Amino acid sequence: MSRLKALLAFTLSFSIIAALPGCAPMDSGGSQPKDVIPAGYTYHPKPRPEIVSPEAAKKDLAALLAGSKNPGIKYHGQPGLNNSANEEALTAFIRGKSGPITFWYDPQNELLFMAFSGSSALDDRIEVHPRILFFYADLLDQPIVVIKTTEWPSWGRHVVEKNMEGIVRPYKIHFPGLMSFVFEGLPDAQRFADDLFVIQQALQKKHDERLALFQAKATQYRGMKVKPPVSEEQRKYIVQANALNQRKEYAGAIDLYSKVIDVDPVSFPPAYFNLALLCAQMQRFQPAIAYMKQYLLLVPDANDARAAQDKIYEWELK
């Protein structure tokens, strides 16, 4: 009788623990765990009292990325790599990334996310890898939403070690064509989304101010009989940007062309054309469109104006 009571007590205590949020068991095949939050749940970000500036938001993002529960990543800039059949190519694509890397797949062998360590929140972007970048500028006109998904990993593989059992990260922040961030817990996903929201609002305000100023400068530039010359500093950045572009280091080329227009926003209109093409190369079509429109504001009668406008039409479909 005493053994029976002990067994019943153990069974009851296990049932209570399993019913608690976050304590639901999951089998090794990555099956869906029990959760009090239903699939399809959405969260729209809002400012938090402790995050009073975009700088504070970036600092908080850095802490989240460096933590033990940092988000998984799915990069959409190279969609052909997101299948286990192309795992070797994906591994080559991220070669040089330090720390452990794990790929997690669904039952159809499609990549759900990659688990990294050592991602960084920089001044203008989140850098997972020199080739896997999320620029804050891409937040303009993008909805930021956390959604509870039903995407459960079936299996995973450590890049240098062995197959692994599934881990559930059901809370997703998805930016089409760019990147998805997935989280194990809702609070971290909400915090990440709130930080991005603060950055987005600051960027939108700055973007609107810069656009109004640029339009005035473009009007002035078009009326000049003698155009301003390209400075030696700008020439240095142009040459270096072209060199990085030849090496397919597009993010570095974008940084350098951005410096060209920081020195003088109108003296070298092709910088906007080249920035547009570089952004499109990285699947960043919204900033590509914005840069190409700025190019056409400066030189609407350029020989390649027709081709530039056609590129805008093409990118609007992405």
Tab-separated table of C-alpha atoms in Angstrom:
chain	number	residue	atom	x	y	z
A	1	MET	CA	0.000	0.000	0.000
A	2	SER	CA	2.817	2.420	0.870
A	3	ARG	CA	4.410	1.771	-2.536
A	4	LEU	CA	1.093	2.475	-4.270
A	5	LYS	CA	0.695	5.771	-2.387
A	6	ALA	CA	4.234	6.791	-3.317
A	7	LEU	CA	3.601	5.995	-6.972
A	8	LEU	CA	0.349	7.968	-6.977
A	9	ALA	CA	2.052	10.912	-5.296
A	10	PHE	CA	4.861	10.883	-7.869
A	11	THR	CA	2.401	10.699	-10.772
A	12	LEU	CA	0.334	13.570	-9.370
A	13	SER	CA	3.371	15.786	-8.767
A	14	PHE	CA	4.666	15.131	-12.304
A	15	SER	CA	1.280	16.056	-13.775
A	16	ILE	CA	1.244	19.325	-11.848
A	17	ILE	CA	4.754	20.243	-12.995
A	18	ALA	CA	3.969	19.388	-16.615
A	19	ALA	CA	0.930	21.648	-16.511
A	20	LEU	CA	2.922	24.697	-15.444
A	21	PRO	CA	3.792	27.209	-18.229
A	22	GLY	CA	7.273	26.575	-19.593
A	23	CYS	CA	7.485	23.112	-18.042
A	24	ALA	CA	5.727	21.108	-20.720
A	25	PRO	CA	7.672	18.055	-21.852
A	26	MET	CA	8.718	17.629	-25.471
A	27	ASP	CA	9.760	14.459	-27.176
A	28	SER	CA	13.076	14.135	-28.988
A	29	GLY	CA	11.441	14.523	-32.376
A	30	GLY	CA	10.575	18.171	-31.783
A	31	SER	CA	6.824	17.634	-31.393
A	32	GLN	CA	4.636	20.543	-30.360
A	33	PRO	CA	4.737	21.199	-26.604
A	34	LYS	CA	1.717	22.138	-24.567
A	35	ASP	CA	1.577	25.888	-24.064
A	36	VAL	CA	-0.927	28.249	-22.508
A	37	ILE	CA	-0.299	30.767	-25.314
A	38	PRO	CA	-2.184	29.686	-28.442
A	39	ALA	CA	-0.655	29.492	-31.890
A	40	GLY	CA	-1.354	32.630	-33.872
A	41	TYR	CA	-0.969	34.912	-30.848
A	42	THR	CA	0.511	38.273	-31.886
A	43	TYR	CA	2.230	41.042	-29.987
A	44	HIS	CA	2.703	44.561	-31.321
A	45	PRO	CA	5.629	46.417	-29.752
A	46	LYS	CA	5.457	49.555	-27.683
A	47	PRO	CA	7.942	51.850	-25.951
A	48	ARG	CA	9.168	50.785	-22.524
A	49	PRO	CA	9.899	53.365	-19.806
A	50	GLU	CA	13.451	52.119	-19.302
A	51	ILE	CA	14.347	52.427	-23.013
A	52	VAL	CA	14.323	56.162	-23.635
A	53	SER	CA	16.475	56.422	-26.777
A	54	PRO	CA	17.621	54.391	-29.792
A	55	GLU	CA	21.049	54.170	-28.169
A	56	ALA	CA	19.506	52.528	-25.114
A	57	ALA	CA	17.547	50.194	-27.383
A	58	LYS	CA	20.714	49.125	-29.215
A	59	LYS	CA	22.450	48.511	-25.901
A	60	ASP	CA	19.555	46.326	-24.792
A	61	LEU	CA	19.609	44.466	-28.118
A	62	ALA	CA	23.306	43.799	-27.588
A	63	ALA	CA	22.540	42.287	-24.182
A	64	LEU	CA	19.842	40.056	-25.675
A	65	LEU	CA	22.117	38.903	-28.492
A	66	ALA	CA	24.908	38.111	-26.044
A	67	GLY	CA	22.669	36.266	-23.590
A	68	SER	CA	22.197	32.550	-23.166
A	69	LYS	CA	18.741	32.750	-24.797
A	70	ASN	CA	19.758	34.797	-27.812
A	71	PRO	CA	17.449	34.493	-30.823
A	72	GLY	CA	17.782	31.969	-33.582
A	73	ILE	CA	18.222	33.434	-37.048
A	74	LYS	CA	16.859	32.619	-40.470
A	75	TYR	CA	18.498	34.661	-43.213
A	76	HIS	CA	16.352	35.198	-46.302
A	77	GLY	CA	19.017	36.896	-48.407
A	78	GLN	CA	20.146	33.515	-49.781
A	79	PRO	CA	16.924	31.459	-49.907
A	80	GLY	CA	18.537	28.716	-51.980
A	81	LEU	CA	20.634	27.740	-48.968
A	82	ASN	CA	17.698	27.059	-46.650
A	83	ASN	CA	17.395	23.329	-47.296
A	84	SER	CA	19.397	20.521	-45.749
A	85	ALA	CA	20.434	19.407	-49.241
A	86	ASN	CA	22.435	22.638	-49.472
A	87	GLU	CA	23.874	22.482	-45.973
A	88	GLU	CA	27.430	22.312	-47.275
A	89	ALA	CA	26.915	25.529	-49.247
A	90	LEU	CA	25.325	27.197	-46.209
A	91	THR	CA	28.266	26.158	-44.057
A	92	ALA	CA	30.626	27.665	-46.626
A	93	PHE	CA	28.531	30.848	-46.734
A	94	ILE	CA	28.972	31.424	-42.994
A	95	ARG	CA	32.578	30.229	-42.849
A	96	GLY	CA	34.620	32.229	-40.385
A	97	LYS	CA	31.824	32.597	-37.838
A	98	SER	CA	33.238	31.932	-34.400
A	99	GLY	CA	31.467	29.956	-31.711
A	100	PRO	CA	29.042	27.033	-31.994
A	101	ILE	CA	26.593	27.020	-34.892
A	102	THR	CA	23.595	24.731	-35.177
A	103	PHE	CA	21.129	24.345	-38.043
A	104	TRP	CA	17.550	23.386	-37.127
A	105	TYR	CA	15.254	21.830	-39.738
A	106	ASP	CA	11.576	20.982	-40.048
A	107	PRO	CA	10.337	17.509	-41.083
A	108	GLN	CA	10.593	18.554	-44.752
A	109	ASN	CA	14.287	19.392	-44.213
A	110	GLU	CA	13.706	23.119	-44.652
A	111	LEU	CA	15.820	25.320	-42.414
A	112	LEU	CA	13.799	26.892	-39.608
A	113	PHE	CA	16.643	28.787	-37.992
A	114	MET	CA	20.339	28.818	-37.209
A	115	ALA	CA	21.549	29.068	-33.627
A	116	PHE	CA	24.564	31.359	-33.267
A	117	SER	CA	26.552	32.937	-30.524
A	118	GLY	CA	28.475	36.168	-30.763
A	119	SER	CA	26.018	38.297	-32.748
A	120	SER	CA	26.442	42.048	-32.330
A	121	ALA	CA	24.171	45.083	-32.198
A	122	LEU	CA	26.151	47.813	-33.952
A	123	ASP	CA	25.260	51.442	-34.521
A	124	ASP	CA	23.506	50.831	-37.850
A	125	ARG	CA	22.815	47.087	-37.919
A	126	ILE	CA	22.661	43.713	-36.237
A	127	GLU	CA	25.606	41.649	-37.426
A	128	VAL	CA	25.232	37.907	-37.109
A	129	HIS	CA	28.069	37.303	-39.565
A	130	PRO	CA	29.844	39.628	-42.023
A	131	ARG	CA	27.484	38.223	-44.667
A	132	ILE	CA	24.374	38.023	-42.481
A	133	LEU	CA	23.337	41.552	-41.607
A	134	PHE	CA	20.135	43.251	-40.569
A	135	PHE	CA	20.250	47.006	-41.122
A	136	TYR	CA	18.056	49.150	-38.907
A	137	ALA	CA	17.309	51.312	-41.948
A	138	ASP	CA	15.297	48.372	-43.292
A	139	LEU	CA	12.842	48.845	-40.430
A	140	LEU	CA	11.316	51.829	-42.232
A	141	ASP	CA	7.817	50.938	-43.430
A	142	GLN	CA	8.163	47.440	-41.938
A	143	PRO	CA	5.623	46.090	-39.445
A	144	ILE	CA	7.220	44.694	-36.296
A	145	VAL	CA	5.134	41.856	-34.896
A	146	VAL	CA	5.846	38.890	-32.641
A	147	ILE	CA	3.810	35.861	-33.655
A	148	LYS	CA	3.460	32.495	-31.965
A	149	THR	CA	4.097	29.940	-34.701
A	150	THR	CA	3.588	26.210	-35.000
A	151	GLU	CA	6.989	25.647	-36.600
A	152	TRP	CA	8.643	22.926	-34.567
A	153	PRO	CA	12.137	21.696	-35.426
A	154	SER	CA	12.269	18.013	-36.210
A	155	TRP	CA	16.030	17.711	-35.991
A	156	GLY	CA	19.203	19.750	-35.886
A	157	ARG	CA	22.847	19.400	-36.711
A	158	HIS	CA	25.856	21.024	-35.148
A	159	VAL	CA	28.132	22.271	-37.914
A	160	VAL	CA	31.169	20.448	-36.592
A	161	GLU	CA	29.797	17.802	-34.277
A	162	LYS	CA	26.660	15.675	-34.365
A	163	ASN	CA	22.924	15.459	-34.902
A	164	MET	CA	20.879	16.981	-32.109
A	165	GLU	CA	17.343	16.738	-30.825
A	166	GLY	CA	14.787	19.441	-31.520
A	167	ILE	CA	14.462	22.678	-29.584
A	168	VAL	CA	11.364	24.836	-29.759
A	169	ARG	CA	11.609	28.563	-30.505
A	170	PRO	CA	8.042	29.384	-31.473
A	171	TYR	CA	8.047	33.187	-31.095
A	172	LYS	CA	9.012	34.789	-34.387
A	173	ILE	CA	9.702	38.316	-35.608
A	174	HIS	CA	9.712	38.049	-39.384
A	175	PHE	CA	10.950	40.590	-41.920
A	176	PRO	CA	10.106	39.245	-45.404
A	177	GLY	CA	13.062	38.899	-47.715
A	178	LEU	CA	15.480	39.922	-44.980
A	179	MET	CA	15.654	37.950	-41.747
A	180	SER	CA	13.608	36.214	-39.076
A	181	PHE	CA	14.427	36.196	-35.373
A	182	VAL	CA	12.994	33.334	-33.305
A	183	PHE	CA	12.836	33.047	-29.532
A	184	GLU	CA	12.224	30.335	-26.990
A	185	GLY	CA	10.328	32.640	-24.632
A	186	LEU	CA	7.745	35.345	-25.222
A	187	PRO	CA	9.284	37.951	-22.842
A	188	ASP	CA	12.575	37.988	-24.767
A	189	ALA	CA	10.734	38.246	-28.084
A	190	GLN	CA	8.655	41.146	-26.772
A	191	ARG	CA	11.721	42.915	-25.435
A	192	PHE	CA	13.536	42.486	-28.763
A	193	ALA	CA	10.524	43.820	-30.675
A	194	ASP	CA	10.170	46.798	-28.322
A	195	ASP	CA	13.831	47.702	-28.860
A	196	LEU	CA	13.439	47.533	-32.636
A	197	PHE	CA	10.315	49.678	-32.383
A	198	VAL	CA	12.181	52.451	-30.548
A	199	ILE	CA	14.912	52.379	-33.202
A	200	GLN	CA	12.305	52.377	-35.971
A	201	GLN	CA	10.505	55.437	-34.610
A	202	ALA	CA	13.746	57.401	-34.314
A	203	LEU	CA	14.783	56.386	-37.828
A	204	GLN	CA	11.432	57.392	-39.289
A	205	LYS	CA	11.689	60.860	-37.780
A	206	LYS	CA	15.260	61.288	-39.020
A	207	HIS	CA	14.326	59.920	-42.446
A	208	ASP	CA	11.500	62.424	-42.874
A	209	GLU	CA	13.760	65.307	-41.851
A	210	ARG	CA	16.556	64.207	-44.189
A	211	LEU	CA	14.184	63.680	-47.102
A	212	ALA	CA	12.802	67.212	-46.815
A	213	LEU	CA	16.337	68.608	-46.631
A	214	PHE	CA	17.518	66.463	-49.545
A	215	GLN	CA	14.654	67.560	-51.778
A	216	ALA	CA	15.637	71.185	-51.208
A	217	LYS	CA	19.300	70.421	-51.938
A	218	ALA	CA	18.357	68.463	-55.071
A	219	THR	CA	16.352	71.400	-56.393
A	220	GLN	CA	19.292	73.692	-55.739
A	221	TYR	CA	21.704	71.228	-57.383
A	222	ARG	CA	19.640	70.934	-60.564
A	223	GLY	CA	19.682	74.718	-60.904
A	224	MET	CA	23.467	75.000	-60.670
A	225	LYS	CA	25.266	75.765	-63.916
A	226	VAL	CA	28.545	74.677	-62.331
A	227	LYS	CA	28.195	71.507	-60.285
A	228	PRO	CA	30.219	71.029	-57.087
A	229	PRO	CA	33.368	68.929	-57.570
A	230	VAL	CA	34.060	65.573	-55.976
A	231	SER	CA	36.518	66.065	-53.121
A	232	GLU	CA	39.657	64.000	-52.646
A	233	GLU	CA	38.133	62.446	-49.531
A	234	GLN	CA	35.087	61.364	-51.516
A	235	ARG	CA	37.278	59.978	-54.284
A	236	LYS	CA	39.095	57.813	-51.745
A	237	TYR	CA	35.806	56.368	-50.494
A	238	ILE	CA	34.562	55.795	-54.057
A	239	VAL	CA	37.693	53.879	-55.065
A	240	GLN	CA	37.575	51.798	-51.880
A	241	ALA	CA	33.852	51.096	-52.270
A	242	ASN	CA	34.358	49.910	-55.837
A	243	ALA	CA	37.158	47.619	-54.679
A	244	LEU	CA	34.946	46.057	-52.001
A	245	ASN	CA	32.137	45.641	-54.500
A	246	GLN	CA	34.492	43.724	-56.795
A	247	ARG	CA	35.234	41.410	-53.856
A	248	LYS	CA	31.485	41.033	-53.199
A	249	GLU	CA	31.843	42.667	-49.790
A	250	TYR	CA	28.626	44.577	-50.271
A	251	ALA	CA	28.087	45.738	-46.696
A	252	GLY	CA	31.511	47.363	-46.626
A	253	ALA	CA	30.867	49.007	-49.990
A	254	ILE	CA	27.585	50.409	-48.667
A	255	ASP	CA	29.386	51.851	-45.649
A	256	LEU	CA	31.907	53.617	-47.890
A	257	TYR	CA	29.377	54.986	-50.366
A	258	SER	CA	27.395	56.273	-47.387
A	259	LYS	CA	30.497	58.198	-46.353
A	260	VAL	CA	30.634	59.727	-49.841
A	261	ILE	CA	27.204	61.295	-49.420
A	262	ASP	CA	27.905	62.203	-45.792
A	263	VAL	CA	30.749	64.435	-47.009
A	264	ASP	CA	28.516	66.077	-49.630
A	265	PRO	CA	25.040	64.738	-50.461
A	266	VAL	CA	24.898	66.101	-54.028
A	267	SER	CA	28.390	66.306	-55.528
A	268	PHE	CA	28.460	62.663	-56.716
A	269	PRO	CA	24.960	61.512	-57.758
A	270	PRO	CA	26.172	58.054	-58.923
A	271	ALA	CA	26.721	57.224	-55.236
A	272	TYR	CA	22.932	56.916	-54.875
A	273	PHE	CA	22.688	54.747	-57.991
A	274	ASN	CA	25.427	52.454	-56.687
A	275	LEU	CA	23.938	52.338	-53.187
A	276	ALA	CA	20.637	51.275	-54.735
A	277	LEU	CA	22.260	48.416	-56.646
A	278	LEU	CA	24.264	47.294	-53.615
A	279	CYS	CA	21.178	47.243	-51.392
A	280	ALA	CA	19.273	45.258	-54.004
A	281	GLN	CA	22.175	42.804	-54.172
A	282	MET	CA	21.616	42.212	-50.450
A	283	GLN	CA	17.836	41.831	-50.952
A	284	ARG	CA	17.250	45.204	-49.247
A	285	PHE	CA	14.733	46.478	-51.751
A	286	GLN	CA	13.082	49.297	-49.796
A	287	PRO	CA	16.310	51.260	-49.264
A	288	ALA	CA	17.299	50.381	-52.842
A	289	ILE	CA	14.141	52.104	-54.080
A	290	ALA	CA	14.747	55.109	-51.827
A	291	TYR	CA	18.330	55.554	-53.051
A	292	MET	CA	17.318	55.239	-56.696
A	293	LYS	CA	14.613	57.865	-56.234
A	294	GLN	CA	17.217	60.197	-54.737
A	295	TYR	CA	19.436	59.590	-57.761
A	296	LEU	CA	16.599	60.576	-60.086
A	297	LEU	CA	15.837	63.669	-58.024
A	298	LEU	CA	19.400	64.837	-58.616
A	299	VAL	CA	19.761	63.863	-62.274
A	300	PRO	CA	16.320	63.235	-63.803
A	301	ASP	CA	17.764	63.581	-67.316
A	302	ALA	CA	20.679	61.176	-66.832
A	303	ASN	CA	21.383	58.752	-69.670
A	304	ASP	CA	20.437	55.853	-67.405
A	305	ALA	CA	17.353	57.530	-65.917
A	306	ARG	CA	15.022	55.174	-67.800
A	307	ALA	CA	16.909	52.123	-66.544
A	308	ALA	CA	16.917	53.549	-63.016
A	309	GLN	CA	13.151	54.045	-63.012
A	310	ASP	CA	12.629	50.553	-64.410
A	311	LYS	CA	14.699	49.152	-61.548
A	312	ILE	CA	12.353	50.871	-59.116
A	313	TYR	CA	9.374	49.224	-60.807
A	314	GLU	CA	11.124	45.852	-60.603
A	315	TRP	CA	12.033	46.200	-56.929
A	316	GLU	CA	8.512	47.266	-55.988
A	317	LEU	CA	7.431	43.698	-56.754
A	318	LYS	CA	9.872	42.178	-54.268
